[in-house]
CSV table of C-alpha atoms and ligand atoms in Angstrom, one decimal:
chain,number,residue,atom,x,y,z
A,1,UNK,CA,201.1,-121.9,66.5
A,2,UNK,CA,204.1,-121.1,68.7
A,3,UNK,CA,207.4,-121.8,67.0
A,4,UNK,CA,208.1,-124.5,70.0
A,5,UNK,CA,205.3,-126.5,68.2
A,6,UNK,CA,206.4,-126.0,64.8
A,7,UNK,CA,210.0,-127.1,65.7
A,8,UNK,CA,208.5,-130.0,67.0
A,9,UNK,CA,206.0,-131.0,64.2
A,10,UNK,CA,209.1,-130.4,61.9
A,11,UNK,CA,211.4,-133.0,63.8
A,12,UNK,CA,208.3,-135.7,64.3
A,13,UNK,CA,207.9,-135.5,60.0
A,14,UNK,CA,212.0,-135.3,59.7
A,15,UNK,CA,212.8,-138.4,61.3
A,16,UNK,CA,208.9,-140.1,61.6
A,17,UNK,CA,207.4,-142.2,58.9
A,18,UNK,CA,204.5,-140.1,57.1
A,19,UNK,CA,202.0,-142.8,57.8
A,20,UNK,CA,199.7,-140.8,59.5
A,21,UNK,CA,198.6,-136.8,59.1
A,22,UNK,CA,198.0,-135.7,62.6
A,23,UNK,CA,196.2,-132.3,63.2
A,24,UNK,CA,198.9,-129.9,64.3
A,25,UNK,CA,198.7,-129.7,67.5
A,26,UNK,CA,201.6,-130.6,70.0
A,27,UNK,CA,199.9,-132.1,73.3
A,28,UNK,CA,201.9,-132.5,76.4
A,29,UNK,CA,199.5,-133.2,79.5
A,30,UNK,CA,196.0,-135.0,79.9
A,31,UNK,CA,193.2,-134.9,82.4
A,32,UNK,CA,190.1,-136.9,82.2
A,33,UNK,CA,188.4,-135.3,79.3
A,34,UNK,CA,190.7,-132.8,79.0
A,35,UNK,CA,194.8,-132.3,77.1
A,36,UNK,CA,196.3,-129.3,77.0
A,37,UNK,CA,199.2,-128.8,74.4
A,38,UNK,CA,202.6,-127.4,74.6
A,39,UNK,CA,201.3,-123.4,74.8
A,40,UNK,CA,199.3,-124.8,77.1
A,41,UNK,CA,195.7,-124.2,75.3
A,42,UNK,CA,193.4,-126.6,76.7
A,43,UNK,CA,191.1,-128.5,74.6
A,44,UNK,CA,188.1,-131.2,75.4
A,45,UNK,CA,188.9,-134.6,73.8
A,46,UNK,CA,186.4,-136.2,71.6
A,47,UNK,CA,188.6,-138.5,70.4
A,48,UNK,CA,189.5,-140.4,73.5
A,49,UNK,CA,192.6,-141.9,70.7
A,50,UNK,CA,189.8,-143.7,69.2
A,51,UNK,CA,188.1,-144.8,72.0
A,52,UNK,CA,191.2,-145.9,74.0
A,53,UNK,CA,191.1,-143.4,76.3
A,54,UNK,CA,187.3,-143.9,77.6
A,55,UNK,CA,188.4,-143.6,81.6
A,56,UNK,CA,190.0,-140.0,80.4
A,57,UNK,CA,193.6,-139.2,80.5
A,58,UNK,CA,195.3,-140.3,83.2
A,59,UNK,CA,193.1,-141.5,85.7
A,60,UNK,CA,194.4,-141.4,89.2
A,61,UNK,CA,193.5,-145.4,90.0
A,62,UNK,CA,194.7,-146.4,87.1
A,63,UNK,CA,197.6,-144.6,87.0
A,64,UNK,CA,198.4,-145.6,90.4
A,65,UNK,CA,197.9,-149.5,89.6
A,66,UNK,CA,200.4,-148.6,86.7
A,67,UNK,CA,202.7,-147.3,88.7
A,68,UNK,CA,202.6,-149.3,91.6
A,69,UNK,CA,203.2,-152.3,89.7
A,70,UNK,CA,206.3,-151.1,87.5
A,71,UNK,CA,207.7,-150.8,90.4
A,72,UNK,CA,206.8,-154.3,91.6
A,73,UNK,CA,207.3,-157.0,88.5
A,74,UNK,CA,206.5,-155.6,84.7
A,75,UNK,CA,207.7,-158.1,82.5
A,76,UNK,CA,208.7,-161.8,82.9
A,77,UNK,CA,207.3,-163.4,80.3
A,78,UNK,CA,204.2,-166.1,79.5
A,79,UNK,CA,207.5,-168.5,79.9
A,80,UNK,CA,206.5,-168.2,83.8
A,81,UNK,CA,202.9,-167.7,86.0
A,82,UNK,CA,202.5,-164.2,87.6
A,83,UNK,CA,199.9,-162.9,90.2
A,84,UNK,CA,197.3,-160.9,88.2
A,85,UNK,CA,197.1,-162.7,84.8
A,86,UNK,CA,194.4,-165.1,86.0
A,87,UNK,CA,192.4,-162.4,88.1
A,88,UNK,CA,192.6,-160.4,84.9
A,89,UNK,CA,191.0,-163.0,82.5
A,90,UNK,CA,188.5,-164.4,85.2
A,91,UNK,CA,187.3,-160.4,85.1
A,92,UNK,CA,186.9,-160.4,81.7
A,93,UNK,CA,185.2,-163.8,80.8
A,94,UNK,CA,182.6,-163.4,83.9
A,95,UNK,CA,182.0,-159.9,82.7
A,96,UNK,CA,181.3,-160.9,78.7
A,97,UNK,CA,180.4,-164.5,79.3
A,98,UNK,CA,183.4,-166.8,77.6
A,99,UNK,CA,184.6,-169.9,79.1
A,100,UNK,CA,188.3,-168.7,78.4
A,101,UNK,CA,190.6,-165.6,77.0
A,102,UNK,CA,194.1,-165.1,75.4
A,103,UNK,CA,195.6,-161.9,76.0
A,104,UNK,CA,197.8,-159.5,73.2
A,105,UNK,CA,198.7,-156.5,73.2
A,106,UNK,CA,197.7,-153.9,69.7
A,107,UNK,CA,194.1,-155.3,68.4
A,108,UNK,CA,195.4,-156.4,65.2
A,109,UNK,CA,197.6,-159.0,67.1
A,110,UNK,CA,193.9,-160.0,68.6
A,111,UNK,CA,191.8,-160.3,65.3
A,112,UNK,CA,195.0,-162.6,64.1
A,113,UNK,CA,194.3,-164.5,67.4
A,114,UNK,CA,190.9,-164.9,66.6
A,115,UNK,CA,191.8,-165.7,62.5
A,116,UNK,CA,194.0,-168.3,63.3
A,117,UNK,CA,191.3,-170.0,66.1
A,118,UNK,CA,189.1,-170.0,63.9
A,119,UNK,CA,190.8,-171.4,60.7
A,120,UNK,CA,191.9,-174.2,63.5
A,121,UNK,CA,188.9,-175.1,64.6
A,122,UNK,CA,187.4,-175.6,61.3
A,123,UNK,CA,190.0,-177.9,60.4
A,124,UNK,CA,189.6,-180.3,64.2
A,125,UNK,CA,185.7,-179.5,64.8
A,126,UNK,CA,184.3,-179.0,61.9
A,127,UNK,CA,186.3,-181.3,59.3
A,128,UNK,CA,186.9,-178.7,56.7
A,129,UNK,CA,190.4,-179.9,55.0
A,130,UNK,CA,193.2,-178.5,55.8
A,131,UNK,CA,194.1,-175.4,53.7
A,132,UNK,CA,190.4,-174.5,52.8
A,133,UNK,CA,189.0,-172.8,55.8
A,134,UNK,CA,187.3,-169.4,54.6
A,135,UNK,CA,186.4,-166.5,56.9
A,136,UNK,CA,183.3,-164.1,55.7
A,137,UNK,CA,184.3,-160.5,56.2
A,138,UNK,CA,182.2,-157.2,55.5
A,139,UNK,CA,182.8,-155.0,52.6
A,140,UNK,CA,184.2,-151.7,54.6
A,141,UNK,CA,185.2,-153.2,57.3
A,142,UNK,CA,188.3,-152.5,59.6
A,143,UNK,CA,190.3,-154.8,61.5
A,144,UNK,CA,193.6,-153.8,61.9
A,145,UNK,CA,197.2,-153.1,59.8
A,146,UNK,CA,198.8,-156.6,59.4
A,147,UNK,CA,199.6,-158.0,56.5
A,148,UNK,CA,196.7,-160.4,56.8
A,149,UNK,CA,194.3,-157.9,58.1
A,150,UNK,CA,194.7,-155.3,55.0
A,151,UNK,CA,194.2,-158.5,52.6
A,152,UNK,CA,190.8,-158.8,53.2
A,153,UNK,CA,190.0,-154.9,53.6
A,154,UNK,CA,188.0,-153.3,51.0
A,155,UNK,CA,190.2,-150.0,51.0
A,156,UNK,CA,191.9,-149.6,48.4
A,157,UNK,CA,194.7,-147.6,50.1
A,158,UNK,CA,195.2,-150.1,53.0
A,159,UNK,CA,196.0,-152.6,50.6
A,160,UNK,CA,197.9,-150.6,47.8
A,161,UNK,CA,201.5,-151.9,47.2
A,162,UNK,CA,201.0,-154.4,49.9
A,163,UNK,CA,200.7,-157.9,47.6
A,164,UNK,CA,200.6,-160.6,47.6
A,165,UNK,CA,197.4,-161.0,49.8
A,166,UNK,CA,196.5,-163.5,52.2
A,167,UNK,CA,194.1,-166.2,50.8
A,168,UNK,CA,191.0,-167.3,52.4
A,169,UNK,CA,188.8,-164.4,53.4
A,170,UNK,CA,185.2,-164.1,51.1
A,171,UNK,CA,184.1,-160.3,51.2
A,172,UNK,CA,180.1,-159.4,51.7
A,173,UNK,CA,178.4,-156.3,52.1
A,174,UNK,CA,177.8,-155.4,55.3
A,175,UNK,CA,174.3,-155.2,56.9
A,176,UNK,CA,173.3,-157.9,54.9
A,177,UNK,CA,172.0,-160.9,56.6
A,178,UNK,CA,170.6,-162.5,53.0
A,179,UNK,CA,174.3,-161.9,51.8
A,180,UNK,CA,175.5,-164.1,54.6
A,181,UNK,CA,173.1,-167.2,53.9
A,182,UNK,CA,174.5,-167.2,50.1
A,183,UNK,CA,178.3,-166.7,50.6
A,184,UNK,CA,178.5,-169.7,53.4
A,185,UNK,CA,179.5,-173.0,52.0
A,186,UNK,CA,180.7,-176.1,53.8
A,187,UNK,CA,184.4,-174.4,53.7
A,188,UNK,CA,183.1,-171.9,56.0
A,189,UNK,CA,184.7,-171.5,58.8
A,190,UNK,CA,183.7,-168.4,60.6
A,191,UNK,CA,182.0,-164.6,59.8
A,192,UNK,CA,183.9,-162.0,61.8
A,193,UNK,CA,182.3,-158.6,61.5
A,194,UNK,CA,182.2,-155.0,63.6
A,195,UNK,CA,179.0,-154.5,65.1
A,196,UNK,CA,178.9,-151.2,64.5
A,197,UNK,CA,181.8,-150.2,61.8
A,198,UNK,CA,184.2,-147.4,63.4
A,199,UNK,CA,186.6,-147.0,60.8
A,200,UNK,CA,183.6,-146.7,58.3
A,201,UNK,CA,182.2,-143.8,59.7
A,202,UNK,CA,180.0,-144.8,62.5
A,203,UNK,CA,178.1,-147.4,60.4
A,204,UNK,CA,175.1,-148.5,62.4
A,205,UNK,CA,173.1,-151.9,60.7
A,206,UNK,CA,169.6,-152.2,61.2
A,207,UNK,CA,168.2,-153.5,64.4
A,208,UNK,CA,168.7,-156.8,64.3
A,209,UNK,CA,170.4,-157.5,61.9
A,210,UNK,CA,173.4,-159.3,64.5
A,211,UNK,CA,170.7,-161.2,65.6
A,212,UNK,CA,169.7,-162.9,62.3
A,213,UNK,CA,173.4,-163.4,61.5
A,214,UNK,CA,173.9,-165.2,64.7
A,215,UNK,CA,170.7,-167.7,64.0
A,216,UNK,CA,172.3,-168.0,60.1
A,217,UNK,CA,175.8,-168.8,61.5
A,218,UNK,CA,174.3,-171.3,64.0
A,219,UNK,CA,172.5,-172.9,61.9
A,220,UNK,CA,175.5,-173.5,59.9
A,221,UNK,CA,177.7,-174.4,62.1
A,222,UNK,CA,179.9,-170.9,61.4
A,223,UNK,CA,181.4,-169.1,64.3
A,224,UNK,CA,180.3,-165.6,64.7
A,225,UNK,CA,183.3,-163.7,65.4
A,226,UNK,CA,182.8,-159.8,66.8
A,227,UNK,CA,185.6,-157.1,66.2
A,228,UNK,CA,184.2,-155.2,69.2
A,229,UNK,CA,187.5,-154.0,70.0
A,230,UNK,CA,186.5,-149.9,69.1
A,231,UNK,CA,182.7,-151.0,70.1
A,232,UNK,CA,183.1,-152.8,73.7
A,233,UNK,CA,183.3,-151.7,77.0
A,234,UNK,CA,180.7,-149.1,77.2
A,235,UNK,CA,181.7,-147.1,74.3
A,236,UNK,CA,178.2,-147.5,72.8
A,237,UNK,CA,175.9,-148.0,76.2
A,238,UNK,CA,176.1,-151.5,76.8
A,239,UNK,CA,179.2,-153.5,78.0
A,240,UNK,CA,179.5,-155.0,74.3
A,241,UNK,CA,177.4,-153.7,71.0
A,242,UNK,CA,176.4,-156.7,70.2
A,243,UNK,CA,174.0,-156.7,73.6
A,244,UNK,CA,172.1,-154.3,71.5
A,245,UNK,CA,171.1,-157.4,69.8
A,246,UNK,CA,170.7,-159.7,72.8
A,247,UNK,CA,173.7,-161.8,70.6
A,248,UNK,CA,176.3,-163.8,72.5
A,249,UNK,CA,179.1,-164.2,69.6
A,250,UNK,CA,181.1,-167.3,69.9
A,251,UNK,CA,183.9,-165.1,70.1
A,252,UNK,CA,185.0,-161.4,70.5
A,253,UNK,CA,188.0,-159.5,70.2
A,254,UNK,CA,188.6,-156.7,72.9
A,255,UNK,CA,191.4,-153.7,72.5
A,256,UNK,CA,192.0,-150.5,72.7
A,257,UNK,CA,190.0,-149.0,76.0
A,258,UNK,CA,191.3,-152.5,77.9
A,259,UNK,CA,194.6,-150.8,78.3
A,260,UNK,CA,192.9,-148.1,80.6
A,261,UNK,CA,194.5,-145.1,78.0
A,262,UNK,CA,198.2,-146.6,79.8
A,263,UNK,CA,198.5,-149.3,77.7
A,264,UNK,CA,198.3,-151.8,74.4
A,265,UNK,CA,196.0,-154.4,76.1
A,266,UNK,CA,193.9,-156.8,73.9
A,267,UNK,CA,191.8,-160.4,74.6
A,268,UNK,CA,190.8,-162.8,72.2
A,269,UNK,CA,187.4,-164.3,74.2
A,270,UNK,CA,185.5,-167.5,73.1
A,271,UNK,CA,183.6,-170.2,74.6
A,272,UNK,CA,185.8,-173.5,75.5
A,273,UNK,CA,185.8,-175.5,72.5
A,274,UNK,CA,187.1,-172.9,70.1
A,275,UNK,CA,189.6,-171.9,72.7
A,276,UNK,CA,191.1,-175.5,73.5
A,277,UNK,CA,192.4,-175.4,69.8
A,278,UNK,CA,195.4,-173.4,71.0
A,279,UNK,CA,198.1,-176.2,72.7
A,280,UNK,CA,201.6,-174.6,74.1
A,281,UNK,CA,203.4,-173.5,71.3
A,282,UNK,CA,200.5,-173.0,68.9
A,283,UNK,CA,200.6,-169.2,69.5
A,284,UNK,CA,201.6,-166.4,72.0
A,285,UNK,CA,203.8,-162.7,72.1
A,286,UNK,CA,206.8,-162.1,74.2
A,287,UNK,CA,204.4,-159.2,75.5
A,288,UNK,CA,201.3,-160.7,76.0
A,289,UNK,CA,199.4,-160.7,79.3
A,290,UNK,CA,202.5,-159.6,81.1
A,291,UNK,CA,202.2,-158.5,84.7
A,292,UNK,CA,201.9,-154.7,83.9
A,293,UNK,CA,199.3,-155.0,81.0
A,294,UNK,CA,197.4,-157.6,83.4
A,295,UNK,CA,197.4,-155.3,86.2
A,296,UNK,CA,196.3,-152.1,84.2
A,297,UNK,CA,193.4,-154.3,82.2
A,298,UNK,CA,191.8,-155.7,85.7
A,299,UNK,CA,191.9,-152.2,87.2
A,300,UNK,CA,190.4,-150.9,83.9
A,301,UNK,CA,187.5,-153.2,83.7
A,302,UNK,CA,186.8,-152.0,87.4
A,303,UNK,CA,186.9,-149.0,86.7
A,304,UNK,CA,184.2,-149.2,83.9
A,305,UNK,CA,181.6,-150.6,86.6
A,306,UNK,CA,183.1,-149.0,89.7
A,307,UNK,CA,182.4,-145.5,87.5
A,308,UNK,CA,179.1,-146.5,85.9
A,309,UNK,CA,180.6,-145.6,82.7
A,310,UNK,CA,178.7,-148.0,80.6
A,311,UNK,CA,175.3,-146.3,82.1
A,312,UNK,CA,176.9,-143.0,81.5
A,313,UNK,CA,177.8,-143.3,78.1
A,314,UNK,CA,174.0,-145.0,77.2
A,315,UNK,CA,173.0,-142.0,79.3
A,316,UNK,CA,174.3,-138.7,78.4
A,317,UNK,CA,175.2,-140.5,74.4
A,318,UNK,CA,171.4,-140.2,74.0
A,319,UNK,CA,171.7,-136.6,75.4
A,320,UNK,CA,173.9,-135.5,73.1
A,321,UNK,CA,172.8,-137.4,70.1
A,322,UNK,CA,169.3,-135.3,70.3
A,323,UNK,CA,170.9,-131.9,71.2
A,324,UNK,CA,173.7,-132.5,67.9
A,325,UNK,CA,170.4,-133.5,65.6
A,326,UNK,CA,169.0,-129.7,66.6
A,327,UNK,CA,171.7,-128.6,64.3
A,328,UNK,CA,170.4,-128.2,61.3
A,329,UNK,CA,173.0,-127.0,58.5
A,330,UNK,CA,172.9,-127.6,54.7
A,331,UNK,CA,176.4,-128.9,54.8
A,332,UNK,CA,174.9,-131.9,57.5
A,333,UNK,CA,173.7,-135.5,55.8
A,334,UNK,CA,173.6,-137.5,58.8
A,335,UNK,CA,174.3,-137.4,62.5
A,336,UNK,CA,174.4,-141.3,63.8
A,337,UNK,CA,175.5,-142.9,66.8
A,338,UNK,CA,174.7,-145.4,69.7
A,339,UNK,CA,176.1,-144.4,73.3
A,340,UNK,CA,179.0,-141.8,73.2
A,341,UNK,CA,180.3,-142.9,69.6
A,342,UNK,CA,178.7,-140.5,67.3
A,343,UNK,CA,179.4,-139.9,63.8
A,344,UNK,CA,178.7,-136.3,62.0
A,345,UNK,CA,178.1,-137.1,57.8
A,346,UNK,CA,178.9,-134.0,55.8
A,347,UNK,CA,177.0,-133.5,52.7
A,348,UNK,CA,178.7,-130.3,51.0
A,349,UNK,CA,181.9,-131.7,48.7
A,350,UNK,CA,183.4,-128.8,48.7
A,351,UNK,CA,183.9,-129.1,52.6
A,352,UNK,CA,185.8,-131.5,54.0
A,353,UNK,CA,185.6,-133.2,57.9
A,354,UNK,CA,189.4,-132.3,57.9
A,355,UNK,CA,188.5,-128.8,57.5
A,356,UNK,CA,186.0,-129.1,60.1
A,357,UNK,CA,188.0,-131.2,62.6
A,358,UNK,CA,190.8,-128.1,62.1
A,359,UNK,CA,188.2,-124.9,62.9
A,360,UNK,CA,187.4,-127.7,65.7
A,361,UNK,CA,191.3,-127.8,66.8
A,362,UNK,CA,191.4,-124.1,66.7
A,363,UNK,CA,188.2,-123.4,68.8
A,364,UNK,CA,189.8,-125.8,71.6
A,365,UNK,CA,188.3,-129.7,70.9
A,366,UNK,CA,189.8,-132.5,69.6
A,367,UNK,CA,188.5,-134.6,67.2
A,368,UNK,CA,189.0,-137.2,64.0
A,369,UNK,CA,187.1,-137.4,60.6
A,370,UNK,CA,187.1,-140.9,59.2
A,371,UNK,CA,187.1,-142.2,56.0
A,372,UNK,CA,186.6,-137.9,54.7
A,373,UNK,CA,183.7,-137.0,55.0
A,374,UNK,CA,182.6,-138.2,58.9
A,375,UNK,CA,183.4,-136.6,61.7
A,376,UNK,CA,183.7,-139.3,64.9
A,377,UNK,CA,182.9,-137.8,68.3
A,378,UNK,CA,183.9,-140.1,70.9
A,379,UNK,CA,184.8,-138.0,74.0
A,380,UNK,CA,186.2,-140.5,77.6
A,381,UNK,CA,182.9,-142.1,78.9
A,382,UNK,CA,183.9,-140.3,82.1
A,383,UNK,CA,182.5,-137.1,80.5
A,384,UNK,CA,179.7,-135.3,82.3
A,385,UNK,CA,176.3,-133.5,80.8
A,386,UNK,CA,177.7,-130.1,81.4
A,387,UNK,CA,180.9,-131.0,79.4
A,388,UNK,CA,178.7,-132.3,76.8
A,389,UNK,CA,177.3,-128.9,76.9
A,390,UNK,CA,180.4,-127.4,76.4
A,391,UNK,CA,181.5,-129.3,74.0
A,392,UNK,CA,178.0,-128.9,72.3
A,393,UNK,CA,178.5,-125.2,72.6
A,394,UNK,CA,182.2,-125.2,70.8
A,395,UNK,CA,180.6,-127.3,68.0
A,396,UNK,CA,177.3,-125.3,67.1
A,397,UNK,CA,179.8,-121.9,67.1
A,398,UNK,CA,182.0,-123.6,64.6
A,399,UNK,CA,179.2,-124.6,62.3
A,400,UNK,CA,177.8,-121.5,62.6
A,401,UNK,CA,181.0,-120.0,61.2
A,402,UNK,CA,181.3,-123.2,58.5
A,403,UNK,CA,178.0,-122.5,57.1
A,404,UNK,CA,178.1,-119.0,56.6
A,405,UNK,CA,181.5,-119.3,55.2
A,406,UNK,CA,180.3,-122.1,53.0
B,1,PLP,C1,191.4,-150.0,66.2
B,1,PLP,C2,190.8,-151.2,65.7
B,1,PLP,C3,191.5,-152.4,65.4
B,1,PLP,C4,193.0,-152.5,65.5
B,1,PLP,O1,193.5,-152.2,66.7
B,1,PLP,P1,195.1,-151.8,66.9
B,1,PLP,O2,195.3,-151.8,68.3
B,1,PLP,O3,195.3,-150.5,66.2
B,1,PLP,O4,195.9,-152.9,66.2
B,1,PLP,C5,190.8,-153.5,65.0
B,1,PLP,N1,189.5,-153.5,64.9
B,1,PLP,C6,188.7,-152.4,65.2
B,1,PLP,C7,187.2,-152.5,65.1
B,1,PLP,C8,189.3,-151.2,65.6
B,1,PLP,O5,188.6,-150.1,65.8
């Protein structure tokens, strides 16, 4: 590493908080798949910044709706009506199928959205009295950093030091349907639950079981509430993941690749009955659906069909998926995934996906382990079969080296 990096890895832990342990690597400039960093070494991104960057770095149309409408109107508010706000959510509820969508900006801010429509409707739809609304959640499931959020997370660290906890959330193991028909009781109010879990490790449940949980949850009366914030728009070959189990949710929550890789754009989606809970002054952020983030979303859900990027990532995710399970190394448990989010389980304790995602770094592609011991490879949906290739190439060298090492 140059000393130009170093003296600026040194300054970010000097004055940053050291909430997060980045690889070091200074990056300075992004092209589609590819970021190049301050020595100007180029590397293929398999992280897309966990899946918000699925158009690629910097792409031209988006960029240009960016910039074009900085330069017109940003911010004024949800105190007054603007020109794209209502294009942007008529886009996204023809697209998923809701009757109605509230715009935020990080995802966390979105799962709240969706925490507090929920608890809400219980108490006016369903009759549950006030202060006893429960939400069923999954045991390693991740739905953000707030202080709600973390209470009803099953890692220990996310929650550590962070009492006193947020009442009101009943904990189940995921991929469970049976688990689900025993912890609902007439408080229940809703079940919000990932799809597939990210965070996790690229936890994929059994076929079908979305689909049971949606009849269970129907029959009872319970909203079924998807996190498909890391999971939506293409990232795992259909528009949402829960079209892998032909289930329309009552609601969803949308993040991280809505802001096109420019921006913190999230949606809170539901059908009209959960929605009309909210009444002006109920809810909202000084940020929310402004003009900028409105523009960027619309042009970003364009893009996804104007690009084919959902077909791609179906596509070329089943590509790769078969050419990664021809490595066969002792140090490998598992190698998982639907579309382009794939997740690499290593076996061997005595090697870490940290160390892996570092000999990664080094031979020039980016990527993230998760929760230790699972490498995440989630490159822009924009990716093509002979990047894959590439990227496949760069990988089997460094396990090569791994295993004999090992
Ligand atoms: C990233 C993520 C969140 C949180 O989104 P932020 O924008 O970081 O607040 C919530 N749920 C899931 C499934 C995620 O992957």
């Amino acid at each position: 590493m140059s000393t130009r990096a170093d003296s600026l890895i040194e300054l970010e832990k000097q004055f940053g908080a050291h909430n997060y342990l980045p690889l070091p690597v200074v990056l300075t400039r992004g092209e589609g798949i590819y970021v190049w960093d301050i020595d100007n070494k180029q590397y293929i991104d398999m992280m897309s910044a966990y899946s918000a960057v699925s158009h690629g770095h910097c792409h031209p149309k988006l960029v240009a709706a960016l910039t074009s409408q900085a330069q017109t109107l940003a911010v004024v508010s949800r105190a007054f009506y603007t020109k794209t706000l209502g294009q942007f959510l008529r886009k996204a509820c023809e697209l998923t199928g809701y009757d109605k969508a509230l715009p935020m900006n990080s995802g966390a801010e979105a799962v709240e959205t969706a925490i507090k429509a929920a608890r809400k409707w219980a108490y006016h739809y369903k009759g549950i009295e006030d202060g006893n609304a429960e939400i069923i959640v999954c045991e390693g499931n991740f739905h953000g950093r707030t202080t709600t959020i973390v209470s009803f997370s099953s890692d220990y660290q996310y929650r550590d030091g962070f009492s006193p906890y947020t009442p009101g959330f009943r904990m189940i193991p995921y991929n469970d349907h049976e688990a689900l028909e025993e912890a609902i009781n007439p408080n229940t109010a809703a079940f919000l639950v990932e799809p597939i879990q990210g965070e996790a490790g690229i936890r994929l449940p059994s076929a079908g079981y979305l689909q049971k949980c949606a009849e269970i949850c129907r029959k009872n009366n319970v909203l079924l509430i998807c996190d498909e914030i890391q999971t939506g728009l293409g990232r795992t070959g259909k528009l949402l993941a829960s079209h892998h189990d032909e289930v329309q949710p009552d609601a969803i929550v949308l993040g991280k690749a809505l802001g096109g890789g420019l921006l913190p754009v999230s949606l809170f989606l539901s059908r009209e009955e959960v929605m009309n809970v909210f009444t002006p002054g109920d809810h909202g952020s000084t940020f929310g659906g402004n003009q900028l983030a409105a523009s960027v979303g619309l042009t970003a859900l364009e893009v996804l069909y104007e690009e084919n990027l959902i077909d791609n990532s179906a596509e070329l995710g089943r590509y790769f998926l078969e050419r990664l399970k021809t490595l066969n190394y002792p140090f490998i448990k598992d190698i998982r995934g639907k579309g382009l989010f794939i997740g690499i389980e290593i076996a061997d304790p005595k090697i870490t996906a940290r160390q892996i995602c570092l000999e990664l770094l080094t031979a020039g592609l980016l990527s993230k382990e998760t929760h230790g011991t699972v490498i995440r490879l989630a490159p822009p949906l924009i990716i093509t079969k002979q990047q894959l290739d590439d990227a496949f190439d760069i990988i089997k060298k460094v396990f090569e080296n791994v295993a004999t090492h090992a």
